[in-house]
Amino acid sequence: MLRFYWQLGKELHERKSRFSYGQSFYKTISYDLRKELQDVKSFSETNLKYMQYYYEMYSIFENRPQAVDDFDSSIIYCIPWGHQRAILDKCKGNPEKALFFVNQVIQNGWSRAVLLNFLDTDLFERQGKAITNFKQTLPAPQSDLAQEITK
């Protein structure tokens, strides 16, 4: 389903530039989609906007060569849509932050309530920011472990 939302978001992103302000772009698309696909309930104007935001947020990762950083773009399809919407709301304009939270949800199995809690506590900004002298005083494996503990 999220791959479909991605594709629809891409289409919305590309087509929106052809509409002028005031032409009820989302309202028109929503009406047309609900008329054509009557059994599908996810085509509200708000949800269509989220689909476009979803595409725009992660589109920078779309054509990234995987060999460079071992990034697997399919992870953005691995968490529920409600989680994605929460991330989109809290991480506007910051794809790295959004991707951090996607990874955290996958690794830790966070519910939406837990995700919202961590989004509100600035977890991304606090990650690994504790000031320490571990790198200077400990060998590499122990300094990395000690730094992880401070997270």
Short mmCIF file of N, CA and C in Angstrom, two decimals:
data_model
loop_
_atom_site.label_atom_id
_atom_site.label_comp_id
_atom_site.label_asym_id
_atom_site.label_seq_id
_atom_site.Cartn_x
_atom_site.Cartn_y
_atom_site.Cartn_z
N MET A 1 0.83 -1.19 0.00
CA MET A 1 0.00 0.00 0.00
C MET A 1 0.87 1.26 0.00
N LEU A 2 1.97 1.24 0.79
CA LEU A 2 2.82 2.43 0.85
C LEU A 2 3.53 2.70 -0.47
N ARG A 3 3.83 1.67 -1.21
CA ARG A 3 4.42 1.89 -2.54
C ARG A 3 3.40 2.59 -3.45
N PHE A 4 2.16 2.22 -3.33
CA PHE A 4 1.09 2.89 -4.09
C PHE A 4 0.98 4.35 -3.66
N TYR A 5 1.03 4.60 -2.35
CA TYR A 5 0.98 5.98 -1.86
C TYR A 5 2.17 6.78 -2.37
N TRP A 6 3.34 6.15 -2.42
CA TRP A 6 4.55 6.80 -2.96
C TRP A 6 4.32 7.22 -4.42
N GLN A 7 3.84 6.27 -5.23
CA GLN A 7 3.60 6.56 -6.65
C GLN A 7 2.54 7.64 -6.83
N LEU A 8 1.47 7.55 -6.04
CA LEU A 8 0.42 8.56 -6.13
C LEU A 8 0.96 9.92 -5.68
N GLY A 9 1.76 9.93 -4.64
CA GLY A 9 2.38 11.18 -4.17
C GLY A 9 3.28 11.78 -5.24
N LYS A 10 3.99 10.93 -5.95
CA LYS A 10 4.85 11.40 -7.05
C LYS A 10 4.01 12.03 -8.15
N GLU A 11 2.91 11.36 -8.51
CA GLU A 11 2.00 11.90 -9.53
C GLU A 11 1.42 13.25 -9.09
N LEU A 12 1.00 13.32 -7.83
CA LEU A 12 0.45 14.58 -7.32
C LEU A 12 1.50 15.69 -7.37
N HIS A 13 2.71 15.37 -6.98
CA HIS A 13 3.80 16.34 -6.99
C HIS A 13 4.03 16.87 -8.40
N GLU A 14 4.03 15.98 -9.38
CA GLU A 14 4.29 16.37 -10.76
C GLU A 14 3.12 17.14 -11.38
N ARG A 15 1.91 16.78 -11.02
CA ARG A 15 0.73 17.42 -11.63
C ARG A 15 0.32 18.73 -10.96
N LYS A 16 0.68 18.90 -9.71
CA LYS A 16 0.23 20.09 -8.99
C LYS A 16 0.73 21.37 -9.64
N SER A 17 1.91 21.34 -10.23
CA SER A 17 2.46 22.55 -10.84
C SER A 17 1.62 23.03 -12.02
N ARG A 18 0.82 22.15 -12.61
CA ARG A 18 -0.03 22.53 -13.74
C ARG A 18 -1.34 23.18 -13.32
N PHE A 19 -1.67 23.10 -12.03
CA PHE A 19 -2.88 23.71 -11.53
C PHE A 19 -2.56 25.08 -10.94
N SER A 20 -3.43 26.02 -11.16
CA SER A 20 -3.22 27.32 -10.53
C SER A 20 -3.91 27.34 -9.17
N TYR A 21 -3.45 28.24 -8.32
CA TYR A 21 -4.02 28.35 -6.98
C TYR A 21 -5.51 28.62 -7.08
N GLY A 22 -6.29 27.94 -6.29
CA GLY A 22 -7.73 28.17 -6.26
C GLY A 22 -8.53 27.21 -7.12
N GLN A 23 -7.86 26.28 -7.79
CA GLN A 23 -8.58 25.34 -8.63
C GLN A 23 -8.98 24.07 -7.88
N SER A 24 -8.84 24.04 -6.59
CA SER A 24 -9.23 22.90 -5.76
C SER A 24 -8.58 21.61 -6.24
N PHE A 25 -7.27 21.65 -6.36
CA PHE A 25 -6.52 20.51 -6.88
C PHE A 25 -6.82 19.24 -6.11
N TYR A 26 -6.62 19.26 -4.79
CA TYR A 26 -6.81 18.04 -3.99
C TYR A 26 -8.27 17.62 -3.95
N LYS A 27 -9.15 18.58 -3.90
CA LYS A 27 -10.58 18.27 -3.86
C LYS A 27 -11.00 17.55 -5.15
N THR A 28 -10.52 18.04 -6.27
CA THR A 28 -10.85 17.44 -7.56
C THR A 28 -10.29 16.02 -7.67
N ILE A 29 -9.03 15.87 -7.33
CA ILE A 29 -8.39 14.55 -7.41
C ILE A 29 -9.08 13.58 -6.44
N SER A 30 -9.37 14.06 -5.24
CA SER A 30 -10.04 13.22 -4.24
C SER A 30 -11.39 12.73 -4.78
N TYR A 31 -12.15 13.63 -5.31
CA TYR A 31 -13.47 13.29 -5.86
C TYR A 31 -13.34 12.26 -6.98
N ASP A 32 -12.41 12.50 -7.90
CA ASP A 32 -12.24 11.59 -9.04
C ASP A 32 -11.80 10.20 -8.59
N LEU A 33 -10.86 10.14 -7.66
CA LEU A 33 -10.37 8.83 -7.18
C LEU A 33 -11.45 8.07 -6.43
N ARG A 34 -12.21 8.78 -5.58
CA ARG A 34 -13.28 8.10 -4.83
C ARG A 34 -14.38 7.62 -5.76
N LYS A 35 -14.61 8.34 -6.84
CA LYS A 35 -15.62 7.93 -7.81
C LYS A 35 -15.16 6.68 -8.57
N GLU A 36 -13.89 6.63 -8.95
CA GLU A 36 -13.36 5.49 -9.70
C GLU A 36 -13.10 4.26 -8.82
N LEU A 37 -12.61 4.48 -7.61
CA LEU A 37 -12.26 3.38 -6.70
C LEU A 37 -13.13 3.47 -5.45
N GLN A 38 -14.37 3.11 -5.57
CA GLN A 38 -15.34 3.31 -4.50
C GLN A 38 -15.06 2.47 -3.26
N ASP A 39 -14.37 1.35 -3.40
CA ASP A 39 -14.09 0.48 -2.26
C ASP A 39 -12.91 0.96 -1.42
N VAL A 40 -12.11 1.86 -1.96
CA VAL A 40 -10.91 2.34 -1.26
C VAL A 40 -11.27 3.63 -0.51
N LYS A 41 -10.96 3.66 0.77
CA LYS A 41 -11.38 4.78 1.61
C LYS A 41 -10.28 5.79 1.92
N SER A 42 -9.11 5.68 1.29
CA SER A 42 -7.97 6.51 1.70
C SER A 42 -7.69 7.69 0.78
N PHE A 43 -8.69 8.20 0.10
CA PHE A 43 -8.46 9.27 -0.85
C PHE A 43 -9.06 10.61 -0.41
N SER A 44 -9.03 10.88 0.87
CA SER A 44 -9.49 12.19 1.34
C SER A 44 -8.47 13.24 0.89
N GLU A 45 -8.88 14.49 0.89
CA GLU A 45 -7.98 15.58 0.50
C GLU A 45 -6.74 15.59 1.41
N THR A 46 -6.96 15.42 2.70
CA THR A 46 -5.85 15.43 3.66
C THR A 46 -4.89 14.29 3.40
N ASN A 47 -5.42 13.11 3.17
CA ASN A 47 -4.56 11.95 2.93
C ASN A 47 -3.78 12.11 1.62
N LEU A 48 -4.39 12.71 0.62
CA LEU A 48 -3.68 12.95 -0.63
C LEU A 48 -2.52 13.92 -0.41
N LYS A 49 -2.71 14.92 0.43
CA LYS A 49 -1.62 15.84 0.75
C LYS A 49 -0.49 15.10 1.45
N TYR A 50 -0.85 14.21 2.37
CA TYR A 50 0.17 13.42 3.06
C TYR A 50 0.93 12.53 2.07
N MET A 51 0.23 11.99 1.09
CA MET A 51 0.91 11.16 0.09
C MET A 51 1.93 11.98 -0.69
N GLN A 52 1.58 13.21 -1.01
CA GLN A 52 2.53 14.07 -1.70
C GLN A 52 3.71 14.42 -0.79
N TYR A 53 3.44 14.74 0.48
CA TYR A 53 4.52 15.02 1.43
C TYR A 53 5.43 13.81 1.59
N TYR A 54 4.82 12.64 1.61
CA TYR A 54 5.56 11.38 1.74
C TYR A 54 6.57 11.24 0.60
N TYR A 55 6.10 11.45 -0.61
CA TYR A 55 7.00 11.39 -1.76
C TYR A 55 8.08 12.46 -1.65
N GLU A 56 7.69 13.68 -1.35
CA GLU A 56 8.65 14.79 -1.31
C GLU A 56 9.70 14.59 -0.21
N MET A 57 9.30 14.05 0.91
CA MET A 57 10.22 13.85 2.03
C MET A 57 11.33 12.88 1.65
N TYR A 58 10.98 11.77 1.03
CA TYR A 58 11.95 10.72 0.77
C TYR A 58 12.46 10.69 -0.66
N SER A 59 12.04 11.61 -1.50
CA SER A 59 12.45 11.56 -2.91
C SER A 59 13.95 11.75 -3.09
N ILE A 60 14.62 12.39 -2.14
CA ILE A 60 16.07 12.55 -2.27
C ILE A 60 16.80 11.21 -2.18
N PHE A 61 16.15 10.22 -1.61
CA PHE A 61 16.76 8.90 -1.48
C PHE A 61 16.43 8.00 -2.67
N GLU A 62 15.58 8.48 -3.57
CA GLU A 62 15.06 7.64 -4.64
C GLU A 62 16.15 7.10 -5.57
N ASN A 63 17.04 7.93 -6.03
CA ASN A 63 18.05 7.51 -7.01
C ASN A 63 19.45 7.45 -6.42
N ARG A 64 19.52 7.26 -5.15
CA ARG A 64 20.81 7.20 -4.46
C ARG A 64 21.45 5.84 -4.69
N PRO A 65 22.72 5.79 -5.10
CA PRO A 65 23.34 4.48 -5.31
C PRO A 65 23.55 3.75 -3.99
N GLN A 66 23.02 2.54 -3.90
CA GLN A 66 23.06 1.78 -2.66
C GLN A 66 24.48 1.42 -2.27
N ALA A 67 25.36 1.24 -3.24
CA ALA A 67 26.73 0.83 -2.95
C ALA A 67 27.49 1.89 -2.15
N VAL A 68 27.05 3.15 -2.25
CA VAL A 68 27.74 4.24 -1.57
C VAL A 68 27.60 4.14 -0.06
N ASP A 69 26.41 3.90 0.44
CA ASP A 69 26.21 3.92 1.89
C ASP A 69 25.35 2.78 2.41
N ASP A 70 25.12 1.76 1.63
CA ASP A 70 24.32 0.60 2.04
C ASP A 70 22.91 1.00 2.49
N PHE A 71 22.39 2.08 1.99
CA PHE A 71 21.04 2.52 2.32
C PHE A 71 20.05 1.74 1.46
N ASP A 72 19.05 1.18 2.10
CA ASP A 72 18.01 0.45 1.39
C ASP A 72 16.74 1.28 1.44
N SER A 73 16.37 1.87 0.31
CA SER A 73 15.22 2.78 0.28
C SER A 73 13.89 2.08 0.57
N SER A 74 13.85 0.77 0.50
CA SER A 74 12.59 0.07 0.74
C SER A 74 12.16 0.12 2.21
N ILE A 75 13.04 0.56 3.12
CA ILE A 75 12.65 0.61 4.53
C ILE A 75 11.54 1.61 4.78
N ILE A 76 11.40 2.60 3.90
CA ILE A 76 10.34 3.59 4.12
C ILE A 76 8.95 2.99 3.90
N TYR A 77 8.91 1.79 3.32
CA TYR A 77 7.63 1.11 3.11
C TYR A 77 7.32 0.11 4.22
N CYS A 78 8.18 0.02 5.22
CA CYS A 78 8.08 -1.05 6.22
C CYS A 78 7.35 -0.66 7.50
N ILE A 79 6.89 0.57 7.61
CA ILE A 79 6.17 0.95 8.82
C ILE A 79 4.77 1.40 8.44
N PRO A 80 3.83 1.33 9.36
CA PRO A 80 2.43 1.68 9.04
C PRO A 80 2.26 3.14 8.60
N TRP A 81 1.22 3.37 7.84
CA TRP A 81 0.92 4.70 7.32
C TRP A 81 0.70 5.71 8.45
N GLY A 82 0.07 5.31 9.53
CA GLY A 82 -0.14 6.22 10.67
C GLY A 82 1.18 6.68 11.26
N HIS A 83 2.16 5.79 11.33
CA HIS A 83 3.49 6.15 11.80
C HIS A 83 4.13 7.14 10.83
N GLN A 84 3.99 6.86 9.53
CA GLN A 84 4.57 7.76 8.53
C GLN A 84 3.96 9.16 8.63
N ARG A 85 2.67 9.22 8.84
CA ARG A 85 2.03 10.54 8.95
C ARG A 85 2.55 11.31 10.15
N ALA A 86 2.76 10.63 11.26
CA ALA A 86 3.31 11.27 12.46
C ALA A 86 4.72 11.79 12.18
N ILE A 87 5.51 10.98 11.51
CA ILE A 87 6.88 11.38 11.16
C ILE A 87 6.85 12.57 10.20
N LEU A 88 5.97 12.53 9.22
CA LEU A 88 5.87 13.65 8.28
C LEU A 88 5.49 14.94 8.98
N ASP A 89 4.60 14.85 9.95
CA ASP A 89 4.20 16.05 10.70
C ASP A 89 5.35 16.65 11.50
N LYS A 90 6.15 15.81 12.12
CA LYS A 90 7.18 16.28 13.05
C LYS A 90 8.55 16.52 12.40
N CYS A 91 8.77 16.01 11.21
CA CYS A 91 10.10 16.10 10.59
C CYS A 91 10.08 16.88 9.28
N LYS A 92 9.20 17.82 9.15
CA LYS A 92 9.08 18.58 7.90
C LYS A 92 10.43 19.14 7.45
N GLY A 93 10.77 18.86 6.21
CA GLY A 93 11.99 19.40 5.64
C GLY A 93 13.28 18.77 6.12
N ASN A 94 13.21 17.68 6.86
CA ASN A 94 14.42 17.05 7.38
C ASN A 94 14.36 15.53 7.11
N PRO A 95 14.72 15.12 5.89
CA PRO A 95 14.63 13.70 5.54
C PRO A 95 15.52 12.80 6.40
N GLU A 96 16.68 13.29 6.82
CA GLU A 96 17.56 12.47 7.65
C GLU A 96 16.91 12.17 8.99
N LYS A 97 16.25 13.17 9.55
CA LYS A 97 15.55 12.98 10.83
C LYS A 97 14.40 11.98 10.64
N ALA A 98 13.65 12.15 9.55
CA ALA A 98 12.54 11.24 9.27
C ALA A 98 13.03 9.81 9.12
N LEU A 99 14.12 9.65 8.40
CA LEU A 99 14.68 8.32 8.19
C LEU A 99 15.21 7.72 9.49
N PHE A 100 15.76 8.55 10.35
CA PHE A 100 16.20 8.10 11.67
C PHE A 100 15.03 7.48 12.43
N PHE A 101 13.88 8.16 12.43
CA PHE A 101 12.72 7.64 13.15
C PHE A 101 12.12 6.41 12.48
N VAL A 102 12.16 6.34 11.16
CA VAL A 102 11.71 5.13 10.47
C VAL A 102 12.55 3.95 10.94
N ASN A 103 13.86 4.14 10.97
CA ASN A 103 14.76 3.08 11.43
C ASN A 103 14.49 2.69 12.88
N GLN A 104 14.24 3.67 13.73
CA GLN A 104 13.97 3.39 15.13
C GLN A 104 12.68 2.58 15.30
N VAL A 105 11.66 2.92 14.53
CA VAL A 105 10.40 2.17 14.60
C VAL A 105 10.64 0.72 14.19
N ILE A 106 11.41 0.51 13.13
CA ILE A 106 11.69 -0.84 12.65
C ILE A 106 12.53 -1.61 13.67
N GLN A 107 13.60 -1.00 14.17
CA GLN A 107 14.50 -1.69 15.09
C GLN A 107 13.86 -1.99 16.43
N ASN A 108 13.03 -1.08 16.93
CA ASN A 108 12.51 -1.21 18.28
C ASN A 108 11.04 -1.60 18.35
N GLY A 109 10.37 -1.68 17.21
CA GLY A 109 8.97 -2.07 17.20
C GLY A 109 8.06 -1.07 17.91
N TRP A 110 8.34 0.21 17.76
CA TRP A 110 7.57 1.23 18.47
C TRP A 110 6.12 1.29 18.00
N SER A 111 5.23 1.46 18.92
CA SER A 111 3.84 1.76 18.59
C SER A 111 3.79 3.24 18.19
N ARG A 112 2.66 3.68 17.68
CA ARG A 112 2.54 5.09 17.29
C ARG A 112 2.65 6.00 18.50
N ALA A 113 2.11 5.59 19.65
CA ALA A 113 2.19 6.40 20.87
C ALA A 113 3.64 6.57 21.31
N VAL A 114 4.42 5.51 21.25
CA VAL A 114 5.84 5.59 21.63
C VAL A 114 6.58 6.48 20.64
N LEU A 115 6.31 6.31 19.35
CA LEU A 115 6.93 7.15 18.33
C LEU A 115 6.63 8.62 18.58
N LEU A 116 5.38 8.93 18.85
CA LEU A 116 5.00 10.33 19.11
C LEU A 116 5.73 10.88 20.33
N ASN A 117 5.88 10.06 21.34
CA ASN A 117 6.60 10.48 22.54
C ASN A 117 8.05 10.84 22.19
N PHE A 118 8.72 9.97 21.44
CA PHE A 118 10.11 10.24 21.09
C PHE A 118 10.24 11.39 20.10
N LEU A 119 9.26 11.58 19.22
CA LEU A 119 9.29 12.73 18.31
C LEU A 119 9.19 14.04 19.10
N ASP A 120 8.40 14.01 20.18
CA ASP A 120 8.22 15.21 21.00
C ASP A 120 9.39 15.50 21.93
N THR A 121 10.24 14.49 22.20
CA THR A 121 11.35 14.70 23.13
C THR A 121 12.67 14.99 22.41
N ASP A 122 12.63 15.26 21.12
CA ASP A 122 13.82 15.62 20.34
C ASP A 122 14.91 14.55 20.41
N LEU A 123 14.52 13.29 20.33
CA LEU A 123 15.47 12.19 20.39
C LEU A 123 16.55 12.32 19.32
N PHE A 124 16.17 12.67 18.13
CA PHE A 124 17.14 12.78 17.03
C PHE A 124 18.24 13.79 17.36
N GLU A 125 17.85 14.92 17.89
CA GLU A 125 18.82 15.96 18.22
C GLU A 125 19.72 15.55 19.38
N ARG A 126 19.21 14.72 20.26
CA ARG A 126 19.98 14.32 21.45
C ARG A 126 20.89 13.12 21.20
N GLN A 127 20.71 12.40 20.11
CA GLN A 127 21.49 11.19 19.86
C GLN A 127 22.98 11.48 19.83
N GLY A 128 23.71 10.84 20.72
CA GLY A 128 25.16 10.90 20.71
C GLY A 128 25.75 12.27 20.99
N LYS A 129 25.00 13.16 21.63
CA LYS A 129 25.48 14.51 21.87
C LYS A 129 26.14 14.70 23.23
N ALA A 130 26.16 13.66 24.05
CA ALA A 130 26.78 13.80 25.37
C ALA A 130 28.27 14.10 25.20
N ILE A 131 28.75 15.08 25.92
CA ILE A 131 30.15 15.45 25.84
C ILE A 131 30.97 14.50 26.71
N THR A 132 31.91 13.82 26.05
CA THR A 132 32.74 12.85 26.77
C THR A 132 34.17 12.93 26.24
N ASN A 133 35.07 12.27 26.94
CA ASN A 133 36.44 12.14 26.47
C ASN A 133 36.77 10.68 26.15
N PHE A 134 35.75 9.90 25.84
CA PHE A 134 35.92 8.48 25.59
C PHE A 134 36.90 8.21 24.44
N LYS A 135 36.80 8.97 23.37
CA LYS A 135 37.65 8.74 22.20
C LYS A 135 39.13 8.93 22.54
N GLN A 136 39.42 9.87 23.44
CA GLN A 136 40.81 10.16 23.78
C GLN A 136 41.36 9.20 24.84
N THR A 137 40.51 8.68 25.70
CA THR A 137 40.99 7.91 26.85
C THR A 137 40.79 6.40 26.76
N LEU A 138 39.96 5.94 25.83
CA LEU A 138 39.69 4.50 25.71
C LEU A 138 40.06 4.00 24.32
N PRO A 139 40.41 2.73 24.20
CA PRO A 139 40.61 2.14 22.86
C PRO A 139 39.30 2.16 22.08
N ALA A 140 39.40 2.09 20.75
CA ALA A 140 38.24 2.25 19.86
C ALA A 140 37.02 1.41 20.24
N PRO A 141 37.11 0.10 20.44
CA PRO A 141 35.88 -0.66 20.73
C PRO A 141 35.21 -0.20 22.03
N GLN A 142 36.00 0.06 23.05
CA GLN A 142 35.43 0.48 24.33
C GLN A 142 34.88 1.91 24.25
N SER A 143 35.55 2.79 23.51
CA SER A 143 35.06 4.17 23.41
C SER A 143 33.73 4.21 22.67
N ASP A 144 33.60 3.39 21.61
CA ASP A 144 32.33 3.33 20.88
C ASP A 144 31.22 2.79 21.77
N LEU A 145 31.52 1.74 22.54
CA LEU A 145 30.53 1.16 23.44
C LEU A 145 30.12 2.16 24.51
N ALA A 146 31.09 2.84 25.09
CA ALA A 146 30.80 3.83 26.13
C ALA A 146 29.94 4.97 25.56
N GLN A 147 30.23 5.40 24.35
CA GLN A 147 29.43 6.45 23.72
C GLN A 147 28.01 5.97 23.47
N GLU A 148 27.85 4.73 23.07
CA GLU A 148 26.51 4.16 22.85
C GLU A 148 25.72 4.14 24.15
N ILE A 149 26.38 3.84 25.25
CA ILE A 149 25.70 3.79 26.54
C ILE A 149 25.14 5.16 26.92
N THR A 150 25.84 6.23 26.55
CA THR A 150 25.37 7.58 26.89
C THR A 150 24.16 7.99 26.07
N LYS A 151 23.91 7.27 24.99
CA LYS A 151 22.71 7.59 24.21
C LYS A 151 21.51 7.17 24.99
#
